[in-house]
């Protein structure tokens, strides 16, 4: 495990490639490589990813926010047959560099009162699974083909962001929230549990195939904007769509 060791605890910007910023420098990494961003910083800090890097696990553990920025891709690859991990142990952190998800997929784990924002492009065909009660926020309109499965925590679609064109599965998550502006989910959506659709700052449009399964008794629509069902789909059992606020069309 390579532990973050920024040389100055007041630093606000640093480079991934600078070996002096690490206890043991990961360099460009590789499948299975683990890196940590821990308690050295005492205020928010940005880490620039100027060249492509590959990691199997990334850990954030600081109430001060880390931002991994840059134009080079951060590839999540934990080795053949094993999902990569992004674990937020405390705080709310951002990856604005492009994130490429390997074929074995990746799990994002964030507990209650913590969260992760994916503010850069999401790439690759691997599945993205969210566990833990913290929020997962996406801010780009992504076209990746991999599945996104929300097992826990709220999915926040910020500024028109979406997790991709692949299937979105709500499998334990309390719901989806639209912030900043409206969002359109173009891929298939599978609803496996009762959830809330919050069109807070703009319309939530579902234009792909909707599969509303019998285990999802109720979808509650809140937020002053509209929920737009623009695709086709099916519902099993006798589910209820409860429009508490805003409109439905």
Coordinates of N, CA and C in Angstrom, one line a residue:
X1 N 0.8 -1.2 0.0 CA 0.0 0.0 0.0 C 0.9 1.2 0.0
X2 N 0.6 2.2 -0.9 CA 1.4 3.4 -1.0 C 0.6 4.5 -0.4
X3 N 1.1 5.0 0.7 CA 0.4 6.0 1.5 C 0.8 7.4 1.1
X4 N -0.2 8.2 1.0 CA 0.1 9.6 0.6 C 0.9 10.3 1.7
X5 N 1.9 11.1 1.2 CA 2.8 11.7 2.2 C 3.2 13.1 1.6
X6 N 2.2 13.9 1.4 CA 2.5 15.2 0.9 C 3.5 15.9 1.8
X7 N 4.6 16.5 1.3 CA 5.7 17.0 2.1 C 5.3 18.2 2.9
X8 N 4.2 18.9 2.6 CA 3.8 20.1 3.3 C 2.3 20.0 3.6
X9 N 1.9 20.0 4.9 CA 0.5 19.7 5.2 C -0.4 20.9 4.8
X10 N 0.2 22.0 4.4 CA -0.6 23.2 3.9 C -0.7 23.2 2.4
X11 N -0.1 22.2 1.7 CA -0.1 22.2 0.2 C -1.6 22.2 -0.3
X12 N -1.8 22.9 -1.4 CA -3.1 22.9 -2.0 C -3.1 22.2 -3.4
X13 N -1.9 21.9 -3.9 CA -1.7 21.3 -5.3 C -0.5 20.5 -5.3
X14 N -0.5 19.3 -5.9 CA 0.7 18.5 -6.1 C 0.5 17.6 -7.3
X15 N 1.6 16.9 -7.7 CA 1.6 16.1 -8.8 C 1.7 14.6 -8.4
X16 N 0.9 13.8 -9.1 CA 1.0 12.3 -8.8 C 2.4 11.8 -9.1
X17 N 3.0 12.4 -10.2 CA 4.3 11.8 -10.6 C 5.4 12.2 -9.7
X18 N 5.2 13.1 -8.8 CA 6.3 13.6 -7.9 C 6.5 12.5 -6.8
X19 N 7.6 11.8 -6.9 CA 7.9 10.7 -5.9 C 7.9 11.3 -4.5
X20 N 8.3 12.5 -4.3 CA 8.4 13.1 -3.0 C 7.1 13.3 -2.3
X21 N 6.0 13.1 -3.0 CA 4.6 13.2 -2.4 C 4.1 11.9 -1.9
X22 N 4.9 10.8 -1.9 CA 4.5 9.5 -1.5 C 5.5 8.9 -0.5
X23 N 5.0 8.0 0.3 CA 5.9 7.2 1.1 C 6.6 6.3 0.2
X24 N 5.9 5.6 -0.7 CA 6.5 4.8 -1.7 C 5.8 5.1 -3.0
X25 N 6.5 5.7 -3.9 CA 5.9 6.3 -5.1 C 5.3 5.2 -6.0
X26 N 4.1 5.3 -6.4 CA 3.5 4.3 -7.3 C 3.8 4.5 -8.8
X27 N 4.3 5.6 -9.2 CA 4.6 5.9 -10.6 C 3.3 5.7 -11.4
X28 N 3.5 5.0 -12.5 CA 2.3 4.8 -13.4 C 1.5 3.6 -12.9
X29 N 1.9 3.0 -11.8 CA 1.1 1.9 -11.2 C 1.0 0.7 -12.1
X30 N -0.1 -0.1 -12.0 CA -0.3 -1.3 -12.7 C -1.5 -2.0 -12.1
X31 N -2.0 -3.1 -12.7 CA -3.1 -3.8 -12.2 C -2.8 -4.3 -10.8
X32 N -3.8 -4.0 -9.9 CA -3.6 -4.4 -8.5 C -2.9 -3.4 -7.6
X33 N -2.3 -2.4 -8.2 CA -1.7 -1.4 -7.4 C -2.6 -0.7 -6.4
X34 N -2.3 -0.4 -5.2 CA -3.1 0.2 -4.2 C -2.5 1.6 -3.9
X35 N -3.3 2.6 -3.8 CA -2.8 3.9 -3.3 C -3.8 4.5 -2.3
X36 N -3.3 5.3 -1.4 CA -4.1 5.9 -0.4 C -3.9 7.4 -0.3
X37 N -4.9 8.2 0.0 CA -4.9 9.6 0.2 C -5.4 9.8 1.6
X38 N -4.5 10.0 2.6 CA -4.9 10.0 4.0 C -4.8 11.4 4.6
X39 N -4.4 11.4 5.9 CA -4.6 12.6 6.7 C -3.5 13.6 6.7
X40 N -2.6 13.6 5.7 CA -1.5 14.6 5.7 C -2.1 16.0 5.5
X41 N -3.0 16.2 4.6 CA -3.5 17.6 4.3 C -4.4 18.1 5.4
X42 N -4.4 19.4 5.6 CA -5.3 20.1 6.6 C -6.3 21.0 5.9
X43 N -6.2 21.1 4.6 CA -7.2 21.8 3.8 C -7.4 21.1 2.4
X44 N -8.3 21.5 1.6 CA -8.6 20.8 0.4 C -7.3 20.9 -0.5
X45 N -7.1 19.8 -1.3 CA -5.9 19.7 -2.1 C -6.2 19.0 -3.4
X46 N -5.5 19.5 -4.5 CA -5.7 18.9 -5.8 C -4.4 18.1 -6.1
X47 N -4.6 16.9 -6.7 CA -3.5 16.1 -7.2 C -3.6 15.9 -8.7
X48 N -2.6 16.4 -9.4 CA -2.6 16.4 -10.9 C -2.2 15.0 -11.4
X49 N -3.0 14.5 -12.3 CA -2.7 13.2 -13.0 C -2.3 13.6 -14.4
X50 N -1.0 13.9 -14.7 CA -0.6 14.4 -16.0 C -0.3 13.3 -17.0
X51 N -0.1 12.1 -16.5 CA 0.2 10.9 -17.4 C -0.7 9.8 -16.9
X52 N -1.0 8.8 -17.9 CA -1.9 7.7 -17.5 C -1.4 6.9 -16.3
X53 N -2.3 6.5 -15.4 CA -1.9 5.6 -14.3 C -3.0 4.5 -14.2
X54 N -2.6 3.4 -13.6 CA -3.4 2.3 -13.4 C -3.4 1.8 -12.0
X55 N -4.5 1.6 -11.4 CA -4.5 1.2 -10.0 C -5.6 0.2 -9.8
X56 N -5.5 -0.7 -8.8 CA -6.5 -1.7 -8.4 C -7.4 -1.2 -7.3
X57 N -6.9 -0.3 -6.5 CA -7.6 0.2 -5.4 C -7.2 1.6 -5.0
X58 N -8.1 2.5 -4.7 CA -7.8 3.9 -4.3 C -8.6 4.1 -3.0
X59 N -8.0 4.6 -2.0 CA -8.6 4.9 -0.7 C -8.5 6.4 -0.4
X60 N -9.6 7.0 0.1 CA -9.6 8.3 0.6 C -10.0 8.3 2.0
X61 N -9.2 9.0 2.9 CA -9.5 9.0 4.3 C -9.1 10.3 4.9
X62 N -9.9 11.3 4.6 CA -9.6 12.7 5.2 C -10.9 13.5 5.0
X63 N -11.2 14.3 6.1 CA -12.4 15.1 6.0 C -12.2 16.3 5.1
X64 N -10.9 16.6 4.8 CA -10.5 17.6 3.8 C -10.6 17.0 2.4
X65 N -11.0 17.7 1.4 CA -11.3 17.1 0.1 C -10.1 17.0 -0.8
X66 N -9.9 15.8 -1.3 CA -8.9 15.6 -2.4 C -9.6 15.7 -3.7
X67 N -9.0 16.3 -4.7 CA -9.4 16.2 -6.1 C -8.3 15.7 -6.9
X68 N -8.6 14.6 -7.7 CA -7.6 14.0 -8.6 C -8.0 14.6 -10.0
X69 N -7.2 15.5 -10.5 CA -7.5 16.2 -11.7 C -6.5 15.9 -12.8
X70 N -6.8 16.4 -14.0 CA -5.9 16.2 -15.2 C -6.5 15.6 -16.3
X71 N -5.8 15.6 -17.5 CA -6.4 15.1 -18.7 C -6.1 13.6 -18.9
X72 N -5.1 13.1 -18.2 CA -4.7 11.7 -18.4 C -5.7 10.8 -17.6
X73 N -5.9 9.6 -18.1 CA -6.9 8.6 -17.6 C -6.3 7.9 -16.3
X74 N -7.2 7.7 -15.4 CA -7.0 6.9 -14.2 C -7.7 5.6 -14.5
X75 N -7.0 4.5 -14.8 CA -7.6 3.2 -15.1 C -7.7 2.4 -13.9
X76 N -9.0 1.8 -13.6 CA -9.2 1.0 -12.5 C -9.2 -0.5 -12.9
X77 N -8.1 -1.2 -12.5 CA -7.9 -2.5 -12.9 C -7.2 -3.3 -11.8
X78 N -7.9 -4.2 -11.2 CA -7.4 -4.9 -10.0 C -6.8 -6.3 -10.3
X79 N -6.6 -6.5 -11.6 CA -6.1 -7.8 -12.0 C -7.3 -8.7 -12.5
X80 N -6.9 -9.7 -13.3 CA -8.0 -10.6 -13.9 C -8.9 -11.2 -12.8
X81 N -10.2 -11.1 -13.1 CA -11.2 -11.7 -12.2 C -11.5 -11.0 -10.9
X82 N -11.0 -9.8 -10.7 CA -11.2 -9.1 -9.4 C -11.6 -7.7 -9.7
X83 N -12.7 -7.2 -9.1 CA -13.1 -5.9 -9.2 C -12.2 -4.9 -8.6
X84 N -12.0 -3.8 -9.3 CA -11.2 -2.7 -8.6 C -12.1 -2.0 -7.6
X85 N -11.4 -1.2 -6.7 CA -12.1 -0.6 -5.6 C -11.8 0.9 -5.5
X86 N -12.8 1.7 -5.3 CA -12.6 3.1 -4.9 C -13.3 3.3 -3.6
X87 N -12.6 3.4 -2.5 CA -13.2 3.4 -1.1 C -13.0 4.8 -0.5
X88 N -14.1 5.4 -0.1 CA -14.1 6.7 0.6 C -14.3 6.3 2.1
X89 N -13.3 6.4 2.9 CA -13.4 6.0 4.3 C -13.9 7.2 5.1
X90 N -13.6 8.4 4.7 CA -14.2 9.6 5.3 C -14.1 10.8 4.3
X91 N -14.9 11.8 4.4 CA -14.9 13.0 3.6 C -15.6 12.8 2.3
X92 N -15.6 13.9 1.5 CA -16.2 13.8 0.2 C -15.1 14.3 -0.8
X93 N -14.9 13.5 -1.8 CA -13.7 13.6 -2.7 C -14.2 13.6 -4.2
X94 N -13.3 14.1 -5.0 CA -13.6 14.3 -6.5 C -12.5 13.7 -7.3
X95 N -13.0 13.0 -8.4 CA -12.0 12.6 -9.4 C -12.5 13.3 -10.7
X96 N -11.8 14.3 -11.1 CA -12.2 15.0 -12.3 C -11.3 14.6 -13.5
X97 N -10.3 13.8 -13.3 CA -9.6 13.1 -14.4 C -10.5 12.1 -15.0
X98 N -10.3 11.7 -16.3 CA -11.0 10.6 -16.9 C -10.8 9.3 -16.1
X99 N -11.9 8.5 -15.9 CA -11.8 7.2 -15.3 C -12.2 6.1 -16.2
X100 N -11.2 5.2 -16.5 CA -11.5 4.1 -17.3 C -11.7 2.8 -16.4
X101 N -12.8 2.2 -16.6 CA -13.2 1.0 -15.8 C -12.9 -0.2 -16.6
X102 N -12.0 -1.1 -16.0 CA -11.5 -2.3 -16.7 C -12.7 -3.3 -16.8
X103 N -12.4 -4.3 -17.6 CA -13.4 -5.3 -17.9 C -14.0 -6.1 -16.7
X104 N -13.2 -6.1 -15.6 CA -13.7 -6.8 -14.4 C -14.5 -5.9 -13.5
X105 N -14.6 -4.6 -13.9 CA -15.5 -3.7 -13.2 C -14.8 -3.0 -12.0
X106 N -15.6 -2.2 -11.3 CA -15.1 -1.5 -10.1 C -16.3 -1.2 -9.2
X107 N -15.9 -1.2 -7.9 CA -16.9 -0.9 -6.8 C -16.5 0.4 -6.1
X108 N -17.5 1.3 -6.0 CA -17.3 2.5 -5.2 C -18.0 2.3 -3.9
X109 N -17.2 2.5 -2.8 CA -17.8 2.3 -1.5 C -17.6 3.6 -0.7
X110 N -18.8 4.2 -0.3 CA -18.7 5.4 0.5 C -19.8 5.3 1.6
X111 N -19.4 5.5 2.9 CA -20.4 5.4 3.9 C -21.2 6.6 4.1
X112 N -22.2 6.5 5.0 CA -23.1 7.7 5.3 C -22.2 8.9 5.6
X113 N -22.6 10.1 5.1 CA -22.0 11.3 5.3 C -20.6 11.4 4.7
X114 N -20.4 10.6 3.7 CA -19.2 10.7 2.8 C -19.7 10.5 1.4
X115 N -18.8 10.8 0.4 CA -19.3 10.7 -0.9 C -18.1 10.8 -1.9
X116 N -18.4 10.5 -3.2 CA -17.5 10.6 -4.3 C -18.2 11.2 -5.4
X117 N -17.5 12.2 -6.0 CA -17.9 12.8 -7.3 C -17.0 12.4 -8.4
X118 N -17.6 11.9 -9.5 CA -16.9 11.5 -10.7 C -17.2 12.7 -11.7
X119 N -16.3 13.6 -11.8 CA -16.5 14.8 -12.6 C -15.8 14.8 -14.0
X120 N -15.1 13.7 -14.3 CA -14.5 13.6 -15.6 C -15.2 12.5 -16.4
X121 N -14.8 12.3 -17.6 CA -15.4 11.3 -18.4 C -15.3 9.9 -17.9
X122 N -16.3 9.1 -18.0 CA -16.2 7.7 -17.6 C -16.1 6.8 -18.8
X123 N -15.1 5.9 -18.8 CA -14.7 5.2 -20.0 C -14.8 3.7 -19.7
X124 N -14.8 2.9 -20.8 CA -14.7 1.4 -20.6 C -16.0 0.7 -20.5
X125 N -16.0 -0.6 -20.7 CA -17.2 -1.4 -20.7 C -17.4 -2.2 -19.3
X126 N -16.5 -2.0 -18.4 CA -16.7 -2.6 -17.1 C -17.8 -2.1 -16.3
X127 N -18.4 -2.9 -15.4 CA -19.5 -2.5 -14.6 C -19.0 -1.6 -13.4
X128 N -19.9 -0.7 -13.0 CA -19.6 0.2 -11.9 C -20.7 -0.1 -10.8
X129 N -20.3 -0.5 -9.7 CA -21.2 -0.9 -8.6 C -21.0 0.1 -7.4
X130 N -22.1 0.6 -6.9 CA -22.0 1.5 -5.7 C -22.6 0.8 -4.5
X131 N -21.7 0.8 -3.4 CA -22.2 0.3 -2.1 C -21.9 1.3 -1.1
X132 N -22.5 1.2 0.1 CA -22.3 2.2 1.2 C -23.4 3.3 1.0
X133 N -23.8 3.9 2.1 CA -24.9 4.8 2.2 C -24.6 6.2 1.7
X134 N -23.3 6.5 1.4 CA -22.9 7.8 0.9 C -23.3 8.0 -0.6
X135 N -23.3 9.3 -1.0 CA -23.8 9.6 -2.4 C -22.7 9.4 -3.4
X136 N -23.1 9.0 -4.6 CA -22.3 9.0 -5.8 C -22.8 10.0 -6.8
X137 N -21.9 11.0 -7.1 CA -22.3 12.1 -8.0 C -21.6 12.0 -9.4
X138 N -22.3 12.1 -10.5 CA -21.7 12.2 -11.8 C -22.1 13.5 -12.4
X139 N -21.1 14.1 -13.1 CA -21.3 15.5 -13.7 C -21.2 15.5 -15.2
X140 N -20.7 14.5 -15.8 CA -20.6 14.4 -17.3 C -21.7 13.6 -17.9
X141 N -22.1 13.9 -19.1 CA -23.0 13.1 -19.9 C -22.2 12.0 -20.5
X142 N -22.1 10.9 -19.9 CA -21.2 9.8 -20.3 C -21.9 8.8 -21.3
X143 N -21.1 8.2 -22.1 CA -21.6 7.2 -23.1 C -21.1 5.8 -22.9
X144 N -20.4 5.5 -21.8 CA -19.8 4.2 -21.6 C -20.9 3.1 -21.6
X145 N -20.5 2.0 -22.1 CA -21.5 0.9 -22.3 C -21.7 0.0 -21.0
X146 N -20.8 0.1 -20.0 CA -20.9 -0.7 -18.9 C -22.1 -0.4 -18.0
X147 N -22.5 -1.5 -17.3 CA -23.7 -1.4 -16.3 C -23.3 -0.5 -15.1
X148 N -24.2 0.2 -14.6 CA -24.1 0.9 -13.3 C -25.1 0.3 -12.4
X149 N -24.7 -0.2 -11.2 CA -25.6 -0.8 -10.3 C -25.5 -0.1 -8.9
X150 N -26.6 0.5 -8.5 CA -26.7 1.2 -7.3 C -27.3 0.3 -6.2
X151 N -26.4 -0.2 -5.3 CA -26.9 -1.1 -4.3 C -27.2 -0.3 -3.0
X152 N -26.6 0.9 -2.9 CA -26.8 1.7 -1.7 C -26.4 3.1 -2.0
X153 N -26.9 4.1 -1.3 CA -26.6 5.5 -1.6 C -27.4 6.1 -2.7
X154 N -27.5 7.4 -2.7 CA -28.2 8.1 -3.7 C -27.3 8.4 -4.9
X155 N -27.8 8.2 -6.1 CA -27.1 8.6 -7.3 C -27.6 10.0 -7.7
X156 N -26.6 11.0 -7.7 CA -26.8 12.4 -8.0 C -26.4 12.7 -9.4
X157 N -27.3 13.1 -10.2 CA -27.1 13.5 -11.6 C -26.9 15.0 -11.6
X158 N -25.7 15.5 -11.7 CA -25.5 16.9 -11.5 C -25.1 17.6 -12.9
X159 N -25.8 18.7 -13.2 CA -25.5 19.4 -14.4 C -25.7 18.7 -15.7
X160 N -26.6 17.8 -15.7 CA -26.9 16.9 -16.9 C -26.1 15.7 -16.9
X161 N -25.3 15.4 -15.8 CA -24.5 14.2 -15.8 C -25.3 12.9 -15.8
X162 N -24.7 11.9 -16.4 CA -25.3 10.5 -16.3 C -24.1 9.5 -16.2
X163 N -24.4 8.3 -15.7 CA -23.3 7.3 -15.6 C -22.9 6.6 -16.9
X164 N -23.7 6.8 -17.9 CA -23.4 6.2 -19.2 C -24.6 5.7 -19.9
X165 N -24.4 5.0 -21.1 CA -25.5 4.5 -21.9 C -25.8 3.1 -21.6
X166 N -25.1 2.4 -20.7 CA -25.4 1.1 -20.3 C -26.5 1.0 -19.3
X167 N -26.9 -0.2 -18.9 CA -28.0 -0.4 -18.0 C -27.7 0.3 -16.6
X168 N -28.7 1.0 -16.1 CA -28.7 1.5 -14.7 C -29.7 0.6 -13.9
X169 N -29.1 0.0 -12.9 CA -29.9 -0.9 -12.0 C -30.0 -0.3 -10.6
X170 N -31.2 0.0 -10.2 CA -31.5 0.4 -8.8 C -31.8 -0.8 -8.0
X171 N -30.8 -1.2 -7.2 CA -30.9 -2.5 -6.5 C -30.6 -2.3 -5.0
X172 N -31.3 -1.4 -4.4 CA -31.1 -1.1 -3.0 C -30.9 0.3 -2.7
X173 N -30.6 1.1 -3.7 CA -30.4 2.6 -3.5 C -31.7 3.2 -3.2
X174 N -31.7 4.3 -2.3 CA -32.9 5.0 -2.0 C -33.4 5.9 -3.1
X175 N -32.5 6.1 -4.2 CA -33.1 6.9 -5.3 C -32.1 7.7 -6.1
X176 N -32.6 8.5 -7.0 CA -31.9 9.4 -7.9 C -32.3 10.8 -7.6
X177 N -31.3 11.8 -7.6 CA -31.6 13.2 -7.5 C -30.9 14.0 -8.6
X178 N -31.7 14.9 -9.2 CA -31.2 15.7 -10.3 C -30.9 17.1 -9.7
X179 N -29.6 17.5 -9.9 CA -29.2 18.8 -9.4 C -28.6 19.6 -10.5
X180 N -28.6 21.0 -10.4 CA -27.9 21.8 -11.4 C -28.7 22.1 -12.7
X181 N -29.2 21.0 -13.3 CA -30.0 21.1 -14.5 C -30.6 19.8 -14.8
X182 N -31.4 19.7 -15.8 CA -32.1 18.4 -16.1 C -31.1 17.3 -16.6
X183 N -31.5 16.1 -16.5 CA -30.7 14.9 -16.9 C -31.5 13.9 -17.7
X184 N -30.9 13.4 -18.7 CA -31.6 12.3 -19.5 C -30.8 11.0 -19.4
X185 N -31.4 10.0 -18.9 CA -30.8 8.7 -18.9 C -31.3 7.9 -20.1
X186 N -30.3 7.6 -21.0 CA -30.7 7.0 -22.3 C -30.7 5.5 -22.3
X187 N -30.0 4.9 -21.4 CA -29.8 3.5 -21.4 C -31.0 2.8 -20.7
X188 N -31.0 1.5 -20.6 CA -32.1 0.7 -19.9 C -32.0 1.0 -18.4
X189 N -33.2 1.1 -17.8 CA -33.2 1.3 -16.3 C -34.0 0.1 -15.7
X190 N -33.4 -0.6 -14.8 CA -34.1 -1.6 -14.0 C -34.3 -1.2 -12.6
X191 N -35.5 -1.2 -12.1 CA -35.9 -0.8 -10.8 C -36.2 -2.1 -10.0
X192 N -35.4 -2.4 -9.0 CA -35.6 -3.6 -8.2 C -36.1 -3.3 -6.7
X193 N -36.1 -2.0 -6.4 CA -36.5 -1.7 -5.0 C -37.3 -0.4 -5.0
X194 N -38.1 -0.2 -4.0 CA -38.8 1.0 -3.8 C -37.8 2.2 -3.7
X195 N -38.1 3.3 -4.4 CA -37.1 4.4 -4.4 C -37.8 5.7 -4.7
X196 N -37.0 6.8 -4.6 CA -37.4 8.1 -4.8 C -36.7 8.7 -6.0
X197 N -37.5 9.4 -6.9 CA -36.9 10.1 -8.0 C -37.1 11.6 -7.7
X198 N -36.0 12.3 -7.5 CA -36.1 13.7 -7.1 C -35.7 14.6 -8.2
X199 N -36.6 15.2 -8.9 CA -36.3 16.1 -10.0 C -36.2 17.5 -9.4
X200 N -35.1 17.7 -8.7 CA -34.9 18.9 -7.8 C -34.7 20.2 -8.6
X201 N -33.7 20.1 -9.5 CA -33.3 21.4 -10.3 C -33.6 21.3 -11.7
X202 N -34.2 20.2 -12.2 CA -34.5 20.0 -13.6 C -35.2 18.7 -13.8
X203 N -35.7 18.5 -15.0 CA -36.4 17.3 -15.4 C -35.5 16.1 -15.3
X204 N -36.1 15.0 -14.9 CA -35.4 13.6 -15.0 C -36.1 12.9 -16.1
X205 N -35.4 12.6 -17.2 CA -35.9 12.0 -18.4 C -35.4 10.6 -18.5
X206 N -36.2 9.6 -18.6 CA -35.8 8.2 -18.8 C -36.3 7.8 -20.2
X207 N -35.3 7.7 -21.1 CA -35.7 7.5 -22.5 C -35.4 6.1 -23.0
X208 N -34.8 5.2 -22.2 CA -34.5 3.9 -22.5 C -35.6 2.9 -22.1
X209 N -35.3 1.6 -22.2 CA -36.2 0.6 -21.8 C -36.3 0.6 -20.2
X210 N -37.5 0.6 -19.7 CA -37.8 0.6 -18.3 C -38.3 -0.7 -17.9
X211 N -37.6 -1.4 -16.9 CA -38.0 -2.7 -16.4 C -38.3 -2.5 -14.9
X212 N -39.5 -2.4 -14.6 CA -40.0 -2.1 -13.2 C -40.4 -3.5 -12.6
X213 N -39.5 -4.0 -11.7 CA -39.7 -5.4 -11.3 C -40.6 -5.4 -10.1
X214 N -41.1 -6.6 -9.8 CA -42.2 -6.8 -8.7 C -41.6 -6.5 -7.4
X215 N -40.3 -6.5 -7.2 CA -39.7 -6.2 -5.8 C -39.7 -4.7 -5.5
X216 N -40.0 -3.9 -6.5 CA -40.1 -2.5 -6.4 C -41.5 -2.0 -6.3
X217 N -42.0 -1.9 -5.0 CA -43.5 -1.7 -4.9 C -43.9 -0.3 -5.2
X218 N -43.0 0.7 -4.9 CA -43.3 2.1 -5.1 C -42.2 2.9 -5.6
X219 N -42.4 3.8 -6.6 CA -41.5 4.9 -6.9 C -42.2 6.2 -6.6
X220 N -41.5 7.0 -5.7 CA -42.1 8.2 -5.3 C -41.4 9.4 -6.0
X221 N -42.2 10.2 -6.7 CA -41.7 11.3 -7.5 C -41.8 12.6 -6.6
X222 N -40.6 13.2 -6.4 CA -40.6 14.5 -5.6 C -39.8 15.5 -6.4
X223 N -39.7 16.7 -6.0 CA -39.0 17.8 -6.7 C -40.0 18.5 -7.6
X224 N -39.8 19.8 -7.8 CA -40.7 20.6 -8.5 C -40.7 20.4 -10.0
X225 N -39.7 19.8 -10.6 CA -39.7 19.6 -12.0 C -40.3 18.2 -12.4
X226 N -40.2 17.9 -13.7 CA -41.0 16.8 -14.2 C -40.1 15.5 -14.3
X227 N -40.8 14.4 -14.2 CA -40.2 13.1 -14.5 C -40.8 12.7 -15.8
X228 N -40.0 12.5 -16.8 CA -40.4 12.2 -18.2 C -40.1 10.8 -18.6
X229 N -41.1 10.0 -18.8 CA -41.0 8.6 -19.3 C -41.1 8.6 -20.8
X230 N -39.9 8.6 -21.5 CA -39.9 8.8 -22.9 C -39.6 7.5 -23.7
X231 N -39.4 6.4 -22.9 CA -39.1 5.1 -23.6 C -40.2 4.2 -23.5
X232 N -39.9 2.9 -23.6 CA -40.9 1.8 -23.5 C -40.5 1.0 -22.3
X233 N -41.4 0.1 -21.9 CA -41.0 -0.8 -20.7 C -42.1 -1.6 -20.3
X234 N -41.9 -2.2 -19.1 CA -42.8 -3.2 -18.5 C -42.8 -3.1 -17.0
X235 N -43.9 -3.5 -16.4 CA -43.9 -3.5 -14.9 C -44.5 -4.8 -14.5
X236 N -43.9 -5.4 -13.5 CA -44.4 -6.7 -12.9 C -45.2 -6.4 -11.6
X237 N -46.2 -7.2 -11.3 CA -46.9 -7.0 -10.1 C -47.8 -5.8 -10.2
X238 N -48.1 -5.1 -9.1 CA -48.9 -3.9 -9.1 C -48.1 -2.8 -8.4
X239 N -47.1 -2.3 -9.1 CA -46.3 -1.2 -8.6 C -47.1 0.1 -8.6
X240 N -46.7 1.1 -7.7 CA -47.3 2.4 -7.6 C -46.3 3.5 -7.9
X241 N -46.7 4.4 -8.8 CA -45.9 5.6 -9.0 C -46.6 6.8 -8.3
X242 N -46.0 7.2 -7.3 CA -46.6 8.2 -6.4 C -46.0 9.6 -6.7
X243 N -46.8 10.5 -7.4 CA -46.3 11.8 -7.7 C -46.6 12.7 -6.6
X244 N -45.6 13.1 -5.8 CA -45.8 14.0 -4.6 C -45.6 15.4 -5.0
X245 N -44.7 15.7 -5.9 CA -44.3 17.0 -6.4 C -44.0 17.0 -7.8
X246 N -44.2 18.2 -8.5 CA -43.8 18.3 -9.9 C -44.8 17.5 -10.8
X247 N -44.4 17.3 -12.0 CA -45.2 16.6 -13.0 C -44.7 15.3 -13.5
X248 N -45.5 14.6 -14.2 CA -45.2 13.4 -14.9 C -45.7 13.4 -16.3
X249 N -44.8 13.0 -17.2 CA -45.3 12.9 -18.6 C -44.5 11.9 -19.4

